[in-house]
């Protein structure tokens, strides 16, 4: 198992953003669904080791992120795309990805090829020398994905990765996720249920800091059948049905 | 979640925790390529031209004078420091402004280490620009024919100071990533420099010498000409600035976000080392004393730097031979012309020098440089002339703070100093009898009595006591007038008989004819 | 979303319902520009000025040199006002209606007035060369330079204008310049210096009001 969370809690003042989440994940693509404020981003940030849990136990890639040396080892094998991607406007695409490849302690000799590969994989090969300030929002998102995958991570955490991508790019991105999920644990936090349906093998639905559903996309779809819940697609109806149940 | 069926990925080999130098080098290269520091350079260039180069164009063409304002009083640092600090603060606040904090935290390399790479690129640009601007300025000086040795030690001090301002500003930006970081860093840097210019402004000892705008004991016309610039104070200042830079960089590693606990302990140790270096430098400077060639710090002093510069002098031809350092060649004719009447006046008398040579001016506590006496010594007697000490050298600028020094002032001053040396009055006004003989001989050399009080008081310690400036009255001048009224031959004979007693201070006014 | 009729949801209450819309807008605009923090910093500069005058922090070098410490403080205040003009919203804000220029103008004027008051209070009780009249002229002109720099270079770089002018002034004072464009070197009641400073202040206000500050998302720096 690459991810083992046990009763993970995170509070911000009086607000409990994550309220006792437990889950286990090995290689594959794992979706995190939920409405705004459900705690998805906070959960992902804890798994990215940028936010410490208030309580609970977490083991990532067989290591304890609470211990400094092990946390560094986790980060060397981690890829993370935050929801709000910050960037340096004057850097080129290649420089930005290379910057983070170096910060991830990749062997220097491997960096150029890894950077080129990552940039190609997100479809920005012809823009590799463009400055980030000249890119559209969708392209910037793809740059963010590139820096997350440059070190071929064992644990890949993506928060709203398809924001700003057009449908063709989203299809390509889903293929990338499936490919990466063959060897790594990929956690995708998203609002877009169709992304979950197309790429994820398992999905957790969060609401108000807790996991209210955990299973396959098919099982989530089944929850919506006959429920009369809102939704244009079966998975959406399953999503609505589970949320309605959780809120009742 | 199902078990993966894909082939196992080779685990990354564990490496030492010390960052691999090539990676850091590459981080530095990326930051160097994309650093916004060059954006401030056009403004700095304009200010550098206005504030550092332009004022130097009115100075005589010797390095100690053309660089007195920009190097000696730290104006190159003033032109660079605040702007480098402000820009570095803006760069240091980058992660806060750009929202990249999470991205950086999620990497194994500590944030402090990544920030050091960013700072290193910032400092590289700042120092390179400083050296290029100084280099261009010195190239212009060379083209204009400025003489002497450039003050390389002071160039190095300025470079280290620029690094320090970049480190201080960068840390301000890291610790306070706000829009106000840059202006406050720039303003604070400028205020610190301006306040330092008033602290110990006239001191030639004490800790205030460490301050970058304190020029005492550093720049005098003969530094870099007749003897080298002493490196003692520059070395102490470099240590001081380097210590502050290290403190600043260490402080950036102290916040929790900078890295793990062990790394922050290292940062604290770095800060302590910087404080120790700074304190040591201040302590060393507190032991400084003003030596003949500048500030001497015993613990840093190398005796080799006391050696005079070897040179081939330029001399006049026949007659009373005057020899000067080639840098002073433009004053050779005027010096010889000034000395001619007085050497004629005392020709053939005991102790009359057979020639004159320039000797190095020495630093002393009166405003860091001397209005220094000539001396006559040796067998045969030779007149020693510390030309570099005189602020009345003739020409469009002379070595004076006034824009024009008339040749007449130079002539009269040289004659007065010669005669004072001749009667062995030392560096003071001499006895009344010596003063009276000086007055008479000056009259004979073409300096009227009426002009003498003003002339002598303008020469500082060598002015006579007694008559107030502008009034050639009193017993001394009365005796002088009587002596001057004698026929030349009579006066000459009396001097021949009484010079020894006069020089020994045994004569009184009443004993003058 | 269903096809049944929807009922208009009740309007969300305003954060401070007792304030008029204009006042709420102004408050939010000031907060977005960190004006309260700027005022606090200028107040600190006022205290610094008071301390400098009380304890006779003077630059060695004669009467002209005595101007330098107050000028540095005035420069700091002008630089703070300049960077306050930077807006964090970019295009979204520029694409709004007619209020933005008035907000820019009002903020710059009000902050300059408050800053002048704070600096004048700091200078009270001590010898401020030229008195409050010179302070008004010098600070106003510096602020104008800062606003012009912000309009041309971006709000984040607005501080470079006053700092550059300060350095030029310092050199000009040492050289005995008397041009009215170096207004700190002119007597307090001098008309030429006052006109030049006022013109620069007006130009800076106009630039920031009408043009705003240079967009930094497409701006000069990569930092």
PDB file of N, CA, C and O in Angstrom, chain C residues 157-204:
ATOM      1  N   UNK C 157       7.219  48.509  -8.217  1.00  0.00           N
ATOM      2  CA  UNK C 157       8.497  49.196  -8.451  1.00  0.00           C
ATOM      3  C   UNK C 157       8.380  50.699  -8.293  1.00  0.00           C
ATOM      4  O   UNK C 157       9.314  51.427  -8.600  1.00  0.00           O
ATOM      5  N   UNK C 158       7.226  51.149  -7.801  1.00  0.00           N
ATOM      6  CA  UNK C 158       7.050  52.588  -7.649  1.00  0.00           C
ATOM      7  C   UNK C 158       8.074  53.220  -6.723  1.00  0.00           C
ATOM      8  O   UNK C 158       8.383  54.392  -6.835  1.00  0.00           O
ATOM      9  N   UNK C 159       8.613  52.445  -5.794  1.00  0.00           N
ATOM     10  CA  UNK C 159       9.588  52.981  -4.831  1.00  0.00           C
ATOM     11  C   UNK C 159      10.884  53.438  -5.487  1.00  0.00           C
ATOM     12  O   UNK C 159      11.619  54.269  -4.923  1.00  0.00           O
ATOM     13  N   UNK C 160      11.185  52.934  -6.676  1.00  0.00           N
ATOM     14  CA  UNK C 160      12.457  53.297  -7.313  1.00  0.00           C
ATOM     15  C   UNK C 160      12.486  54.775  -7.689  1.00  0.00           C
ATOM     16  O   UNK C 160      13.556  55.403  -7.697  1.00  0.00           O
ATOM     17  N   UNK C 161      11.308  55.343  -7.990  1.00  0.00           N
ATOM     18  CA  UNK C 161      11.282  56.755  -8.373  1.00  0.00           C
ATOM     19  C   UNK C 161      11.741  57.671  -7.248  1.00  0.00           C
ATOM     20  O   UNK C 161      12.711  58.432  -7.406  1.00  0.00           O
ATOM     21  N   UNK C 162      11.072  57.623  -6.090  1.00  0.00           N
ATOM     22  CA  UNK C 162      11.513  58.491  -4.986  1.00  0.00           C
ATOM     23  C   UNK C 162      12.943  58.217  -4.543  1.00  0.00           C
ATOM     24  O   UNK C 162      13.684  59.143  -4.230  1.00  0.00           O
ATOM     25  N   UNK C 163      13.362  56.959  -4.549  1.00  0.00           N
ATOM     26  CA  UNK C 163      14.734  56.657  -4.119  1.00  0.00           C
ATOM     27  C   UNK C 163      15.741  57.248  -5.091  1.00  0.00           C
ATOM     28  O   UNK C 163      16.771  57.793  -4.690  1.00  0.00           O
ATOM     29  N   UNK C 164      15.449  57.119  -6.389  1.00  0.00           N
ATOM     30  CA  UNK C 164      16.365  57.690  -7.374  1.00  0.00           C
ATOM     31  C   UNK C 164      16.425  59.204  -7.248  1.00  0.00           C
ATOM     32  O   UNK C 164      17.500  59.812  -7.300  1.00  0.00           O
ATOM     33  N   UNK C 165      15.275  59.813  -7.053  1.00  0.00           N
ATOM     34  CA  UNK C 165      15.240  61.276  -6.921  1.00  0.00           C
ATOM     35  C   UNK C 165      15.995  61.703  -5.668  1.00  0.00           C
ATOM     36  O   UNK C 165      16.680  62.730  -5.663  1.00  0.00           O
ATOM     37  N   UNK C 166      15.872  60.937  -4.604  1.00  0.00           N
ATOM     38  CA  UNK C 166      16.590  61.264  -3.369  1.00  0.00           C
ATOM     39  C   UNK C 166      18.090  61.276  -3.594  1.00  0.00           C
ATOM     40  O   UNK C 166      18.801  62.185  -3.160  1.00  0.00           O
ATOM     41  N   UNK C 167      18.573  60.285  -4.304  1.00  0.00           N
ATOM     42  CA  UNK C 167      20.009  60.211  -4.545  1.00  0.00           C
ATOM     43  C   UNK C 167      20.476  61.379  -5.406  1.00  0.00           C
ATOM     44  O   UNK C 167      21.531  61.977  -5.154  1.00  0.00           O
ATOM     45  N   UNK C 168      19.683  61.715  -6.409  1.00  0.00           N
ATOM     46  CA  UNK C 168      20.041  62.855  -7.256  1.00  0.00           C
ATOM     47  C   UNK C 168      20.013  64.135  -6.432  1.00  0.00           C
ATOM     48  O   UNK C 168      20.889  64.999  -6.560  1.00  0.00           O
ATOM     49  N   UNK C 169      19.017  64.258  -5.582  1.00  0.00           N
ATOM     50  CA  UNK C 169      18.914  65.454  -4.742  1.00  0.00           C
ATOM     51  C   UNK C 169      20.111  65.576  -3.824  1.00  0.00           C
ATOM     52  O   UNK C 169      20.678  66.667  -3.640  1.00  0.00           O
ATOM     53  N   UNK C 170      20.510  64.463  -3.241  1.00  0.00           N
ATOM     54  CA  UNK C 170      21.650  64.484  -2.330  1.00  0.00           C
ATOM     55  C   UNK C 170      22.895  64.985  -3.054  1.00  0.00           C
ATOM     56  O   UNK C 170      23.646  65.820  -2.536  1.00  0.00           O
ATOM     57  N   UNK C 171      23.109  64.496  -4.259  1.00  0.00           N
ATOM     58  CA  UNK C 171      24.256  64.955  -5.033  1.00  0.00           C
ATOM     59  C   UNK C 171      24.109  66.406  -5.451  1.00  0.00           C
ATOM     60  O   UNK C 171      25.069  67.175  -5.439  1.00  0.00           O
ATOM     61  N   UNK C 172      22.909  66.786  -5.814  1.00  0.00           N
ATOM     62  CA  UNK C 172      22.678  68.163  -6.249  1.00  0.00           C
ATOM     63  C   UNK C 172      22.865  69.139  -5.093  1.00  0.00           C
ATOM     64  O   UNK C 172      23.421  70.228  -5.266  1.00  0.00           O
ATOM     65  N   UNK C 173      22.390  68.761  -3.908  1.00  0.00           N
ATOM     66  CA  UNK C 173      22.568  69.636  -2.741  1.00  0.00           C
ATOM     67  C   UNK C 173      24.052  69.807  -2.432  1.00  0.00           C
ATOM     68  O   UNK C 173      24.504  70.904  -2.118  1.00  0.00           O
ATOM     69  N   UNK C 174      24.788  68.716  -2.525  1.00  0.00           N
ATOM     70  CA  UNK C 174      26.229  68.805  -2.257  1.00  0.00           C
ATOM     71  C   UNK C 174      26.919  69.694  -3.284  1.00  0.00           C
ATOM     72  O   UNK C 174      27.906  70.361  -2.991  1.00  0.00           O
ATOM     73  N   UNK C 175      26.370  69.683  -4.511  1.00  0.00           N
ATOM     74  CA  UNK C 175      26.969  70.497  -5.572  1.00  0.00           C
ATOM     75  C   UNK C 175      26.423  71.902  -5.638  1.00  0.00           C
ATOM     76  O   UNK C 175      26.800  72.663  -6.523  1.00  0.00           O
ATOM     77  N   UNK C 176      25.495  72.239  -4.729  1.00  0.00           N
ATOM     78  CA  UNK C 176      24.958  73.598  -4.694  1.00  0.00           C
ATOM     79  C   UNK C 176      24.027  73.934  -5.840  1.00  0.00           C
ATOM     80  O   UNK C 176      23.889  75.086  -6.222  1.00  0.00           O
ATOM     81  N   UNK C 177      23.354  72.951  -6.387  1.00  0.00           N
ATOM     82  CA  UNK C 177      22.413  73.234  -7.477  1.00  0.00           C
ATOM     83  C   UNK C 177      21.257  74.074  -6.967  1.00  0.00           C
ATOM     84  O   UNK C 177      20.804  73.892  -5.837  1.00  0.00           O
ATOM     85  N   UNK C 178      20.712  74.910  -7.852  1.00  0.00           N
ATOM     86  CA  UNK C 178      19.586  75.765  -7.445  1.00  0.00           C
ATOM     87  C   UNK C 178      18.379  75.609  -8.375  1.00  0.00           C
ATOM     88  O   UNK C 178      17.418  76.359  -8.261  1.00  0.00           O
ATOM     89  N   UNK C 179      18.390  74.636  -9.261  1.00  0.00           N
ATOM     90  CA  UNK C 179      17.242  74.472 -10.155  1.00  0.00           C
ATOM     91  C   UNK C 179      15.991  74.166  -9.364  1.00  0.00           C
ATOM     92  O   UNK C 179      16.042  73.405  -8.385  1.00  0.00           O
ATOM     93  N   UNK C 180      14.834  74.721  -9.753  1.00  0.00           N
ATOM     94  CA  UNK C 180      13.600  74.446  -9.014  1.00  0.00           C
ATOM     95  C   UNK C 180      13.166  72.985  -9.115  1.00  0.00           C
ATOM     96  O   UNK C 180      12.337  72.541  -8.311  1.00  0.00           O
ATOM     97  N   UNK C 181      13.721  72.239 -10.082  1.00  0.00           N
ATOM     98  CA  UNK C 181      13.366  70.824 -10.183  1.00  0.00           C
ATOM     99  C   UNK C 181      14.003  70.003  -9.061  1.00  0.00           C
ATOM    100  O   UNK C 181      13.638  68.855  -8.853  1.00  0.00           O
ATOM    101  N   UNK C 182      15.003  70.587  -8.401  1.00  0.00           N
ATOM    102  CA  UNK C 182      15.504  69.985  -7.158  1.00  0.00           C
ATOM    103  C   UNK C 182      14.912  70.827  -6.038  1.00  0.00           C
ATOM    104  O   UNK C 182      15.595  71.627  -5.379  1.00  0.00           O
ATOM    105  N   UNK C 183      13.616  70.667  -5.847  1.00  0.00           N
ATOM    106  CA  UNK C 183      12.916  71.571  -4.943  1.00  0.00           C
ATOM    107  C   UNK C 183      13.378  71.481  -3.484  1.00  0.00           C
ATOM    108  O   UNK C 183      13.289  72.461  -2.763  1.00  0.00           O
ATOM    109  N   UNK C 184      13.885  70.348  -3.003  1.00  0.00           N
ATOM    110  CA  UNK C 184      14.357  70.368  -1.616  1.00  0.00           C
ATOM    111  C   UNK C 184      15.482  71.369  -1.372  1.00  0.00           C
ATOM    112  O   UNK C 184      15.701  71.772  -0.227  1.00  0.00           O
ATOM    113  N   UNK C 185      16.164  71.768  -2.415  1.00  0.00           N
ATOM    114  CA  UNK C 185      17.268  72.709  -2.244  1.00  0.00           C
ATOM    115  C   UNK C 185      16.827  74.153  -2.264  1.00  0.00           C
ATOM    116  O   UNK C 185      17.630  75.054  -2.030  1.00  0.00           O
ATOM    117  N   UNK C 186      15.557  74.374  -2.522  1.00  0.00           N
ATOM    118  CA  UNK C 186      15.051  75.746  -2.593  1.00  0.00           C
ATOM    119  C   UNK C 186      14.507  76.177  -1.236  1.00  0.00           C
ATOM    120  O   UNK C 186      14.080  75.330  -0.446  1.00  0.00           O
ATOM    121  N   UNK C 187      14.469  77.481  -0.964  1.00  0.00           N
ATOM    122  CA  UNK C 187      13.889  77.944   0.302  1.00  0.00           C
ATOM    123  C   UNK C 187      12.431  77.520   0.404  1.00  0.00           C
ATOM    124  O   UNK C 187      11.766  77.256  -0.599  1.00  0.00           O
ATOM    125  N   UNK C 188      11.946  77.487   1.635  1.00  0.00           N
ATOM    126  CA  UNK C 188      10.617  76.945   1.891  1.00  0.00           C
ATOM    127  C   UNK C 188       9.538  77.693   1.110  1.00  0.00           C
ATOM    128  O   UNK C 188       8.612  77.082   0.581  1.00  0.00           O
ATOM    129  N   UNK C 189       9.635  79.013   1.015  1.00  0.00           N
ATOM    130  CA  UNK C 189       8.584  79.766   0.354  1.00  0.00           C
ATOM    131  C   UNK C 189       8.817  79.996  -1.119  1.00  0.00           C
ATOM    132  O   UNK C 189       8.101  80.766  -1.759  1.00  0.00           O
ATOM    133  N   UNK C 190       9.789  79.316  -1.679  1.00  0.00           N
ATOM    134  CA  UNK C 190      10.151  79.565  -3.074  1.00  0.00           C
ATOM    135  C   UNK C 190       9.043  79.105  -4.029  1.00  0.00           C
ATOM    136  O   UNK C 190       8.605  77.958  -3.973  1.00  0.00           O
ATOM    137  N   UNK C 191       8.627  80.008  -4.898  1.00  0.00           N
ATOM    138  CA  UNK C 191       7.505  79.698  -5.793  1.00  0.00           C
ATOM    139  C   UNK C 191       7.902  78.679  -6.856  1.00  0.00           C
ATOM    140  O   UNK C 191       7.135  77.755  -7.162  1.00  0.00           O
ATOM    141  N   UNK C 192       9.080  78.840  -7.418  1.00  0.00           N
ATOM    142  CA  UNK C 192       9.509  77.945  -8.486  1.00  0.00           C
ATOM    143  C   UNK C 192       9.555  76.494  -8.025  1.00  0.00           C
ATOM    144  O   UNK C 192       9.026  75.584  -8.682  1.00  0.00           O
ATOM    145  N   UNK C 193      10.169  76.263  -6.892  1.00  0.00           N
ATOM    146  CA  UNK C 193      10.242  74.911  -6.361  1.00  0.00           C
ATOM    147  C   UNK C 193       8.875  74.346  -6.055  1.00  0.00           C
ATOM    148  O   UNK C 193       8.585  73.173  -6.330  1.00  0.00           O
ATOM    149  N   UNK C 194       8.024  75.199  -5.481  1.00  0.00           N
ATOM    150  CA  UNK C 194       6.672  74.753  -5.145  1.00  0.00           C
ATOM    151  C   UNK C 194       5.905  74.368  -6.404  1.00  0.00           C
ATOM    152  O   UNK C 194       5.195  73.351  -6.440  1.00  0.00           O
ATOM    153  N   UNK C 195       6.039  75.180  -7.446  1.00  0.00           N
ATOM    154  CA  UNK C 195       5.323  74.893  -8.690  1.00  0.00           C
ATOM    155  C   UNK C 195       5.812  73.584  -9.305  1.00  0.00           C
ATOM    156  O   UNK C 195       5.005  72.777  -9.786  1.00  0.00           O
ATOM    157  N   UNK C 196       7.106  73.390  -9.306  1.00  0.00           N
ATOM    158  CA  UNK C 196       7.646  72.154  -9.879  1.00  0.00           C
ATOM    159  C   UNK C 196       7.151  70.939  -9.089  1.00  0.00           C
ATOM    160  O   UNK C 196       6.711  69.940  -9.672  1.00  0.00           O
ATOM    161  N   UNK C 197       7.228  71.028  -7.776  1.00  0.00           N
ATOM    162  CA  UNK C 197       6.772  69.903  -6.958  1.00  0.00           C
ATOM    163  C   UNK C 197       5.289  69.653  -7.168  1.00  0.00           C
ATOM    164  O   UNK C 197       4.843  68.507  -7.282  1.00  0.00           O
ATOM    165  N   UNK C 198       4.519  70.732  -7.217  1.00  0.00           N
ATOM    166  CA  UNK C 198       3.077  70.585  -7.410  1.00  0.00           C
ATOM    167  C   UNK C 198       2.764  69.983  -8.775  1.00  0.00           C
ATOM    168  O   UNK C 198       1.871  69.136  -8.908  1.00  0.00           O
ATOM    169  N   UNK C 199       3.514  70.398  -9.774  1.00  0.00           N
ATOM    170  CA  UNK C 199       3.287  69.863 -11.121  1.00  0.00           C
ATOM    171  C   UNK C 199       3.581  68.368 -11.163  1.00  0.00           C
ATOM    172  O   UNK C 199       2.824  67.586 -11.767  1.00  0.00           O
ATOM    173  N   UNK C 200       4.651  67.957 -10.523  1.00  0.00           N
ATOM    174  CA  UNK C 200       5.003  66.537 -10.518  1.00  0.00           C
ATOM    175  C   UNK C 200       3.957  65.743  -9.734  1.00  0.00           C
ATOM    176  O   UNK C 200       3.559  64.651 -10.137  1.00  0.00           O
ATOM    177  N   UNK C 201       3.508  66.308  -8.630  1.00  0.00           N
ATOM    178  CA  UNK C 201       2.474  65.635  -7.840  1.00  0.00           C
ATOM    179  C   UNK C 201       1.215  65.468  -8.679  1.00  0.00           C
ATOM    180  O   UNK C 201       0.593  64.397  -8.707  1.00  0.00           O
ATOM    181  N   UNK C 202       0.820  66.534  -9.348  1.00  0.00           N
ATOM    182  CA  UNK C 202      -0.377  66.470 -10.176  1.00  0.00           C
ATOM    183  C   UNK C 202      -0.210  65.460 -11.312  1.00  0.00           C
ATOM    184  O   UNK C 202      -1.134  64.694 -11.625  1.00  0.00           O
ATOM    185  N   UNK C 203       0.958  65.447 -11.906  1.00  0.00           N
ATOM    186  CA  UNK C 203       1.208  64.500 -13.003  1.00  0.00           C
ATOM    187  C   UNK C 203       1.126  63.060 -12.505  1.00  0.00           C
ATOM    188  O   UNK C 203       0.543  62.188 -13.155  1.00  0.00           O
ATOM    189  N   UNK C 204       1.701  62.820 -11.351  1.00  0.00           N
ATOM    190  CA  UNK C 204       1.649  61.474 -10.792  1.00  0.00           C
ATOM    191  C   UNK C 204       0.235  61.045 -10.470  1.00  0.00           C
ATOM    192  O   UNK C 204      -0.193  59.926 -10.770  1.00  0.00           O
TER     193      UNK C 204
END
